[in-house]
Short mmCIF file of C-alpha atoms and ligand atoms in Angstrom, two decimals:
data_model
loop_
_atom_site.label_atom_id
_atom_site.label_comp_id
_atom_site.label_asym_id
_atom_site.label_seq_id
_atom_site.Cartn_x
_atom_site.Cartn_y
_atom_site.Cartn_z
CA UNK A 1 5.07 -114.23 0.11
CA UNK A 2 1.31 -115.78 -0.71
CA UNK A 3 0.23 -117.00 2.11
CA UNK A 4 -2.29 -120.25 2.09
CA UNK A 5 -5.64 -119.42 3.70
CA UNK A 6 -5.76 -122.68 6.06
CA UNK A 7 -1.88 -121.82 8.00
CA UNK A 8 -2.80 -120.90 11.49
CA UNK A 9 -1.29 -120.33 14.72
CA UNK A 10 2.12 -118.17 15.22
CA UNK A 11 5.61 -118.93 16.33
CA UNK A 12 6.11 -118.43 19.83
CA UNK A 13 9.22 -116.63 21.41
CA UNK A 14 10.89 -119.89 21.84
CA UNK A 15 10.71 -120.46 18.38
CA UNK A 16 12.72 -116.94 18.11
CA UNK A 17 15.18 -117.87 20.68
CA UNK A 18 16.53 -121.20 18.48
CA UNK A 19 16.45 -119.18 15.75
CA UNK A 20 18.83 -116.70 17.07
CA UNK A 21 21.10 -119.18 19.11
CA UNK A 22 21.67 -120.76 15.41
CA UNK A 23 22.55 -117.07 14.64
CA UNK A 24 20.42 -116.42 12.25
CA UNK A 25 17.49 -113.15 11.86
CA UNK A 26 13.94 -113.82 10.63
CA UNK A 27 13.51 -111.53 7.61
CA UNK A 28 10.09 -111.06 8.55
CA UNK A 29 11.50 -108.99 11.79
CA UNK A 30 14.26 -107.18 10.33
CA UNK A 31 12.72 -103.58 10.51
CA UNK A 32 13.08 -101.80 7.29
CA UNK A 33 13.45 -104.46 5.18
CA UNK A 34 10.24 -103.39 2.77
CA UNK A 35 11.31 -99.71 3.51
CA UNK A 36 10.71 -97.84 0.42
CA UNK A 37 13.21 -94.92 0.59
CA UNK A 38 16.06 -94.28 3.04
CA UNK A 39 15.43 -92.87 6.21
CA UNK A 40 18.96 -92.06 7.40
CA UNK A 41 19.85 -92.25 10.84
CA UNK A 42 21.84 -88.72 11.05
CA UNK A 43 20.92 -85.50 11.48
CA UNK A 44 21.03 -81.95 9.88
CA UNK A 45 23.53 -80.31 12.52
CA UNK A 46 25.82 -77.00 12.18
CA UNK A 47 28.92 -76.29 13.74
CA UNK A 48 29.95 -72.69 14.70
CA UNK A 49 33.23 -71.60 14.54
CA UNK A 50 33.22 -69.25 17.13
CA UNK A 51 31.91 -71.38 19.89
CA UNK A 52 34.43 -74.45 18.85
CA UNK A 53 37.08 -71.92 18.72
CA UNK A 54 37.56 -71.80 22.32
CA UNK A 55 38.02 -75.40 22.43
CA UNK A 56 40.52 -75.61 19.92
CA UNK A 57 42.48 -73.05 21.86
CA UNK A 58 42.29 -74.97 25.04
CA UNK A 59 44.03 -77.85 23.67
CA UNK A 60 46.99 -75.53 22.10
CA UNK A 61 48.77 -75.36 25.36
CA UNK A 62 49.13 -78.49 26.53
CA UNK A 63 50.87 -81.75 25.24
CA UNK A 64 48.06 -83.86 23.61
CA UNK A 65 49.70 -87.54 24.30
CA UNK A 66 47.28 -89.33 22.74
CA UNK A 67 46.57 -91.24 19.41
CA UNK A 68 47.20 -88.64 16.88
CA UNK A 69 49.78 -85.80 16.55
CA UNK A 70 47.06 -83.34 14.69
CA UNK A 71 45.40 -81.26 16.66
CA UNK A 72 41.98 -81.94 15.16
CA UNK A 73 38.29 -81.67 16.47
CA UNK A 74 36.23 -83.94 14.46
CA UNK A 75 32.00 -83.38 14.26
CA UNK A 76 30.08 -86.52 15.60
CA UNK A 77 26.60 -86.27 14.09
CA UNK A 78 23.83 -86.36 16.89
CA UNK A 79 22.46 -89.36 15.02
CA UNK A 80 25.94 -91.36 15.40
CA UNK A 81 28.89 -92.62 17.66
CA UNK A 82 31.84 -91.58 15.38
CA UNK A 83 31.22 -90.01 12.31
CA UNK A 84 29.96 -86.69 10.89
CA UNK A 85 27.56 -88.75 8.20
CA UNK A 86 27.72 -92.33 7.89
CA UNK A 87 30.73 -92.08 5.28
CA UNK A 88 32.33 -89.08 5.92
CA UNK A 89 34.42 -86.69 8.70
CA UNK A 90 35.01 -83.28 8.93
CA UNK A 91 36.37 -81.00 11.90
CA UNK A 92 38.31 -78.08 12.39
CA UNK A 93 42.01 -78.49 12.85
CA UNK A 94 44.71 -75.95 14.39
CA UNK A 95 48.18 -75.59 13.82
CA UNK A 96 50.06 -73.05 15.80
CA UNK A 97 52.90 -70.87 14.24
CA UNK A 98 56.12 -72.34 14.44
CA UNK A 99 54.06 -75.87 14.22
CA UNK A 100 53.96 -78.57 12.03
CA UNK A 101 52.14 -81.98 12.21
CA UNK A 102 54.85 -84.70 11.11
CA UNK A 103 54.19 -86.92 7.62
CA UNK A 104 52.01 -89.51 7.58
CA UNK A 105 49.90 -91.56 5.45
CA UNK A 106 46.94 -93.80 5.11
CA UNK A 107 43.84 -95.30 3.06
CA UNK A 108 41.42 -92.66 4.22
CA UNK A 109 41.98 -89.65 1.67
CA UNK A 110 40.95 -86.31 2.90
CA UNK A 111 40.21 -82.67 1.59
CA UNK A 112 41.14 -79.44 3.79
CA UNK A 113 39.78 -76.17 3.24
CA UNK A 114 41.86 -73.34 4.68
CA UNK A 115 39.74 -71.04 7.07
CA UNK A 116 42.28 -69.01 8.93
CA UNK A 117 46.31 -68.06 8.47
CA UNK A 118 48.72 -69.25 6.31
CA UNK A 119 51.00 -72.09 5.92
CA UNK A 120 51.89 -75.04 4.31
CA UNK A 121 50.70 -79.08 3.35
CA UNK A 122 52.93 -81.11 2.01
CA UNK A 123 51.61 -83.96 -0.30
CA UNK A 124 54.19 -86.31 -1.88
CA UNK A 125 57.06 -84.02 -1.70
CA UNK A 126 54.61 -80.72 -2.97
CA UNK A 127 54.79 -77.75 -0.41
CA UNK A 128 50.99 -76.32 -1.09
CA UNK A 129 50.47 -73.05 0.39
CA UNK A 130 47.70 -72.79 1.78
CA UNK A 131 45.67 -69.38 1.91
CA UNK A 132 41.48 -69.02 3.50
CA UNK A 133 39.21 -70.44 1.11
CA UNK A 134 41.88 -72.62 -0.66
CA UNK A 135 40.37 -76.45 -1.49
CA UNK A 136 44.15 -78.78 -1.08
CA UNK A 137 43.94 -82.34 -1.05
CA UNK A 138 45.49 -85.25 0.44
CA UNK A 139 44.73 -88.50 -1.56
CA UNK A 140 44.75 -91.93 0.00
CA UNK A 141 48.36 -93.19 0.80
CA UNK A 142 49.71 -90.22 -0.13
CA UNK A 143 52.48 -88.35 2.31
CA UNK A 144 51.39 -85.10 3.97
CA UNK A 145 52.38 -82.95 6.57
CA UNK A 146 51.42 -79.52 7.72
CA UNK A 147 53.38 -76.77 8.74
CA UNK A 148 52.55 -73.32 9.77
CA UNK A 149 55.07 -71.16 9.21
CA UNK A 150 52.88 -67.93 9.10
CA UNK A 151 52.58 -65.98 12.56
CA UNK A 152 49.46 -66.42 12.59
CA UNK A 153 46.93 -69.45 13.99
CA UNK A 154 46.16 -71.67 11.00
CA UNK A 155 42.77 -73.42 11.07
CA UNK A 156 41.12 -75.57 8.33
CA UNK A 157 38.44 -77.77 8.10
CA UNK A 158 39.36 -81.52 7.36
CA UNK A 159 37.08 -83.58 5.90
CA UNK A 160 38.02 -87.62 5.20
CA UNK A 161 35.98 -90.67 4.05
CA UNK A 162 37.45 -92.36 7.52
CA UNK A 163 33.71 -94.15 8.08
CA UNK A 164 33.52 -95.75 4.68
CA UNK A 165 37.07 -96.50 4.92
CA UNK A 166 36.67 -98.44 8.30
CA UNK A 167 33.10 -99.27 7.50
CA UNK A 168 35.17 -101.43 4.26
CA UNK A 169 37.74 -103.04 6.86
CA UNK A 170 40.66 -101.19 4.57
CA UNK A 171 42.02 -98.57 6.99
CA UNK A 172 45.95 -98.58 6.65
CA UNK A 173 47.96 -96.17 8.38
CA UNK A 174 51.67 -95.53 8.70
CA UNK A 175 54.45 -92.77 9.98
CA UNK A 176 56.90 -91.53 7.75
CA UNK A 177 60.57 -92.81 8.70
CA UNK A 178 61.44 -91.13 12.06
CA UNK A 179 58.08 -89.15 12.63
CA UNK A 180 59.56 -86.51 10.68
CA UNK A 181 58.23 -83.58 7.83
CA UNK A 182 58.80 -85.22 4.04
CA UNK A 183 61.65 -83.79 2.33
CA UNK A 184 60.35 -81.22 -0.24
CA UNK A 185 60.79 -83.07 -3.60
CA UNK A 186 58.92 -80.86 -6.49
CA UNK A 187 59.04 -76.92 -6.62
CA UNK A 188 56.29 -74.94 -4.28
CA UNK A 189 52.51 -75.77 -5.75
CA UNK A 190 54.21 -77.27 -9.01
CA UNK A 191 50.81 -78.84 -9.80
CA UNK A 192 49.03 -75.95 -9.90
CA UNK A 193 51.41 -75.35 -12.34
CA UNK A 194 51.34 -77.99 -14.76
CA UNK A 195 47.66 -78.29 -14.07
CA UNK A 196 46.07 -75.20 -12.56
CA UNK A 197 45.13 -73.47 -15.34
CA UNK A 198 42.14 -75.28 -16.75
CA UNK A 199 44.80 -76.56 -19.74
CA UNK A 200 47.03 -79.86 -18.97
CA UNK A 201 50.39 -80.76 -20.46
CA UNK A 202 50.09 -82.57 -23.77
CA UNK A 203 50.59 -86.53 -23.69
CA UNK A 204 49.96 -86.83 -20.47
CA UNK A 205 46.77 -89.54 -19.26
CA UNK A 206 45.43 -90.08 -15.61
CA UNK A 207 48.10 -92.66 -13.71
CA UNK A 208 46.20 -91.80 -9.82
CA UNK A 209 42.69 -92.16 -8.95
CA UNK A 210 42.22 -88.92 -7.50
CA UNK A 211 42.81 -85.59 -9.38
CA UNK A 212 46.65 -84.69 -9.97
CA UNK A 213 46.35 -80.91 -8.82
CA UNK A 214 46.79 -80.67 -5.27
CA UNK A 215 45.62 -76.88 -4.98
CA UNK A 216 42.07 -75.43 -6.23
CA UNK A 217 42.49 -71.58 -4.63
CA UNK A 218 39.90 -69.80 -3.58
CA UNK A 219 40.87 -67.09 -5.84
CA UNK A 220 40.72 -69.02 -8.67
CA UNK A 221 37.00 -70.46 -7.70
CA UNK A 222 35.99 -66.79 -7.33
CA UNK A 223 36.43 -65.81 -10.74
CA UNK A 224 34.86 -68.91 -12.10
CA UNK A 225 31.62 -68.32 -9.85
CA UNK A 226 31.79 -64.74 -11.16
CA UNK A 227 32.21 -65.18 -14.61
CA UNK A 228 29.46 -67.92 -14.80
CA UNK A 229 27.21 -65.83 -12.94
CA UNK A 230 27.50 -63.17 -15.77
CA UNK A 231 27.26 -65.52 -18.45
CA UNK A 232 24.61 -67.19 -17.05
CA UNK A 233 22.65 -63.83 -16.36
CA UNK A 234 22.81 -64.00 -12.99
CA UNK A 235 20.42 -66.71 -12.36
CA UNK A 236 17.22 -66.40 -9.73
CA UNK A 237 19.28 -69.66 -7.66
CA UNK A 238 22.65 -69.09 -7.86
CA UNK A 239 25.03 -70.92 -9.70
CA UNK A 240 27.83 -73.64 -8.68
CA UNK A 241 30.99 -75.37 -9.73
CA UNK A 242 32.27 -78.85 -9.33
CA UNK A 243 35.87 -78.98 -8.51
CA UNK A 244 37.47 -81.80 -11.20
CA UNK A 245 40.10 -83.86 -11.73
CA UNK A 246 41.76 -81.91 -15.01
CA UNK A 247 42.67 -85.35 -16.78
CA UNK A 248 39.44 -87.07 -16.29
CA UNK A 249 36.87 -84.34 -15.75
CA UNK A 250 35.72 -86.67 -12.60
CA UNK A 251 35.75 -85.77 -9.07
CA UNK A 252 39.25 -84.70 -6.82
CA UNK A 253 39.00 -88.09 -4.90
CA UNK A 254 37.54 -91.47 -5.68
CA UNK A 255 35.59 -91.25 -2.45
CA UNK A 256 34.65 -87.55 -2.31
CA UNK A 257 33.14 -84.99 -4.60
CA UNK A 258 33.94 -81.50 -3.92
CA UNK A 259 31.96 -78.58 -5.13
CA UNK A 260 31.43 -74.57 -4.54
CA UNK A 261 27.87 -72.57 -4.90
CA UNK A 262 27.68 -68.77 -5.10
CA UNK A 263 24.56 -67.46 -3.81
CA UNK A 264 24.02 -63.64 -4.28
CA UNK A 265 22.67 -61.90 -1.09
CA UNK A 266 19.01 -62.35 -0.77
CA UNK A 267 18.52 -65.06 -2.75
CA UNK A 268 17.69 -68.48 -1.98
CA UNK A 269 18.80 -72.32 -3.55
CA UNK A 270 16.41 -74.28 -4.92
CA UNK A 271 15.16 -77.09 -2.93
CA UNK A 272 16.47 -80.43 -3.45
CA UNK A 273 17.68 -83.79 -1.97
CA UNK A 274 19.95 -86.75 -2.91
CA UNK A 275 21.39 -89.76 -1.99
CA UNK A 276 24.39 -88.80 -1.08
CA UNK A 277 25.67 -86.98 2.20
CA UNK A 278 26.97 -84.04 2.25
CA UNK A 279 29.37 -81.60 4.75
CA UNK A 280 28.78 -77.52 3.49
CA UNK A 281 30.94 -74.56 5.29
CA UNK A 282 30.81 -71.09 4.73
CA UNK A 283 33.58 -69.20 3.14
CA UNK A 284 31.87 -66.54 2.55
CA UNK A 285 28.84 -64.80 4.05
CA UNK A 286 25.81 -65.44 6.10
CA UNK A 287 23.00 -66.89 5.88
CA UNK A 288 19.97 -69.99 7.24
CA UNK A 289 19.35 -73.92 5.42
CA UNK A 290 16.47 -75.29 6.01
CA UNK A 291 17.05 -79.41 6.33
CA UNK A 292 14.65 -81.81 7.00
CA UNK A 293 12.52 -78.64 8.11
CA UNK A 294 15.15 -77.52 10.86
CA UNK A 295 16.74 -74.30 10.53
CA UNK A 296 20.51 -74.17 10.89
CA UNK A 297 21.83 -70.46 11.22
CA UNK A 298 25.39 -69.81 9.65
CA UNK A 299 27.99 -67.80 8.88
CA UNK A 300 31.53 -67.11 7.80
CA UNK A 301 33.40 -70.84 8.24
CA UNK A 302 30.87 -72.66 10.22
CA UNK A 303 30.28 -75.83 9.03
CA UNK A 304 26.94 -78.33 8.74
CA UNK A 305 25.98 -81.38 7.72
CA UNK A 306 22.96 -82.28 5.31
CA UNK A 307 22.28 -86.63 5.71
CA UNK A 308 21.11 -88.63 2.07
CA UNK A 309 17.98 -87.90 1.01
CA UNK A 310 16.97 -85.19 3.24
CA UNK A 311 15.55 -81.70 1.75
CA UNK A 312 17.60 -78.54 1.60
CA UNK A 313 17.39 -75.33 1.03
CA UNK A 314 19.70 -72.31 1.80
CA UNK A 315 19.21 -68.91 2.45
CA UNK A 316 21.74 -65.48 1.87
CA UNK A 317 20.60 -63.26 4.01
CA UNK A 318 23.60 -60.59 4.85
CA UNK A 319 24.94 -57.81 2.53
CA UNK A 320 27.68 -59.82 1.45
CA UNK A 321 27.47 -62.75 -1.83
CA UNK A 322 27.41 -66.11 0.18
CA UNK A 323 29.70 -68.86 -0.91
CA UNK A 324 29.20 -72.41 0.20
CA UNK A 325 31.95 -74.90 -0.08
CA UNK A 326 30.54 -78.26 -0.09
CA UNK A 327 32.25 -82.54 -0.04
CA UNK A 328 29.73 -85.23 -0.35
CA UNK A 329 30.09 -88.97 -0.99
CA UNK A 330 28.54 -88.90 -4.11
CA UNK A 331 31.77 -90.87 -5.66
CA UNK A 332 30.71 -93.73 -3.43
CA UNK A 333 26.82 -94.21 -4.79
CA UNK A 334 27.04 -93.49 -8.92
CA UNK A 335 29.04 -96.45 -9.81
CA UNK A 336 26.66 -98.65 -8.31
CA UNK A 337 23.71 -97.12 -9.89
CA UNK A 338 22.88 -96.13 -5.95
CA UNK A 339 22.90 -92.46 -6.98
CA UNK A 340 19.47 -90.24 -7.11
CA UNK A 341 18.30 -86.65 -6.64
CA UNK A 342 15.17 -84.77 -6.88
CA UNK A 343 14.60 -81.14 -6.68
CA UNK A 344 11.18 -79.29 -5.89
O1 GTQ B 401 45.71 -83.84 9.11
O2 GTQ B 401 46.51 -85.73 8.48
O3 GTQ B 401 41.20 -84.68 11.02
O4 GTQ B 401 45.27 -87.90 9.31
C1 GTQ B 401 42.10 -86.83 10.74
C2 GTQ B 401 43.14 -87.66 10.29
C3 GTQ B 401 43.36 -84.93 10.06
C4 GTQ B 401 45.62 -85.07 9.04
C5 GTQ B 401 42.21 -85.49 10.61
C6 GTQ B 401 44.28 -87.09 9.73
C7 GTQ B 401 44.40 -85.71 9.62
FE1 FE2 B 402 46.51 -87.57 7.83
#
């Protein structure tokens, strides 16, 4: 605003006071309003496995009685009330063997990334089983239940787009009939059949949002890190893979990008920073990030969070090839030409 030369005086608090009984803000005192790049109100934060362990196990012997049937810790970001980054959730969950979480659906969609045992999600009548380092999915309004029917202690990390969904005033939720698992409709992991092998059936054009293959297996994501690593001549930073939807080439969910990065031991990422938030967790290896200069010390499936436009860098440091899984909200910024990175 040009401001004539002969205005003097100021507006006194009163002045302030009428303006915000007639519920209204001054725009000259909104803070950030000329703010020329974000400055995000989370933190970089990591979450170790082994210390949340214990706390997972504490709440496997008793009766839970509360909101939710899933036995699910979910990461609150220092910078935030609910929320691991301002769009996005993640946590560890636990299912028991001999356990199962009954079907249920709603708007939030969600990703889970197997860490420990073996069992099964069902989504929409498809038993996935699930194996450590397998990506499945759960889509929006899609039916899923869990079921561990291993004999071993199943943990995964969940990770949902619950904050943008609330955030939007468009979370839905409901219980399948009678609280009870889905009836298995489709043969065992029949998308990773018709879909799973980077070829899709002829004829056949995108009728969902989010990607029709529930299942992206962590063996499967090994041998395309490897092989693109040799092709590639084992490049100085690594290399990385997005996972896709096979019919459109786009991300798994409309919300959520998910993506993998192999970093050979010793070697370190380049240094970059985006718009979009992101949740990474180890499923293989050790290592250190640097984000927004704090060091976060990791290893084999702990999980930490790196807020929008904050720089990153990360670090192998064991014997052992580090792989990073990674979900961001990416989806959420590109169609609205919100979307930017830099690297340096
Ligand atoms: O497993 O269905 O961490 O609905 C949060 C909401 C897990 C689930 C979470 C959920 C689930
Ligand atoms: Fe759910």
């Amino acid at each position: 605003m040009s401001v004539p030369t002969d205005k003097s005086g100021a507006l006194d608090e009163s002045y302030y006071a009428r303006v915000r009984d007639a519920q209204l803000v001054a725009l000259w005192r909104v803070p950030g309003t000329d703010a020329p790049e974000p400055a995000p109100a989370e933190s970089p934060y990591v979450w170790h496995y082994d210390e949340l362990i214990g706390l997972l196990d504490e709440a496997g012997s008793v009766d839970l009685g509360g909101e939710s049937d899933r036995r699910a810790l979910n990461a609150t970001n220092p910078g935030r009330v609910f929320g691991t980054t301002h769009t996005m959730v993640a946590g560890y969950q636990m299912v028991l063997p001999g356990e199962s979480a009954p079907a249920h659906r709603h708007t939030p969609a969600a990703i889970r990334l197997m860490l420990t045992g073996r069992g099964h999600t069902v989504v929409e009548g498809e038993a996935v089983l699930m194996e450590p380092g397998d990506l499945v999915l759960t889509p929006g309004w899609t039916w899923h239940d869990h079921r561990n029917d291993g004999d071993e202690t199943m943990v995964w990390l969940d990770g949902l787009d619950v904050p943008f969904v609330r955030g939007m005033n468009t979370q839905f939720y409901e219980d399948f009939e009678g609280k009870q698992l889905q009836p298995r409709l489709v043969p065992e992991d029949a998308s990773v059949s018709r879909y799973g092998a980077g070829v899709v059936p002829s004829d056949e054009s995108a009728t969902t949002r989010h990607s029709p293959l529930t299942k992206y297996s962590y063996a499967s994501s090994l041998e395309s890190l490897r092989r693109l690593r040799e092709v590639q001549g084992d490049p100085e930073h690594g290399v990385s893979i997005d996972f896709v939807n096979p019919l459109t080439g786009g991300p798994v969910l409309p919300t959520l990008a998910c993506a993998m990065d192999l970093l050979p031991s010793g070697r370190a990422s380049r240094r970059r920073r985006h718009t979009s938030s992101t949740v990474f967790c180890t499923t293989q290896g050790e290592g250190y990030s640097i984000v927004g200069g704090e060091r976060l010390d990791w290893k084999h499936k702990d999980f930490f969070v790196v807020p929008s436009w904050t720089w990153y860098e990360h670090h192998a440091t064991g014997d052992q090839d580090v792989t990073l899984f990674s979900m961001s909200d990416r989806p959420l910024l590109e169609p609205f030409g919100l979307y930017r990175e830099q690297t340096g």
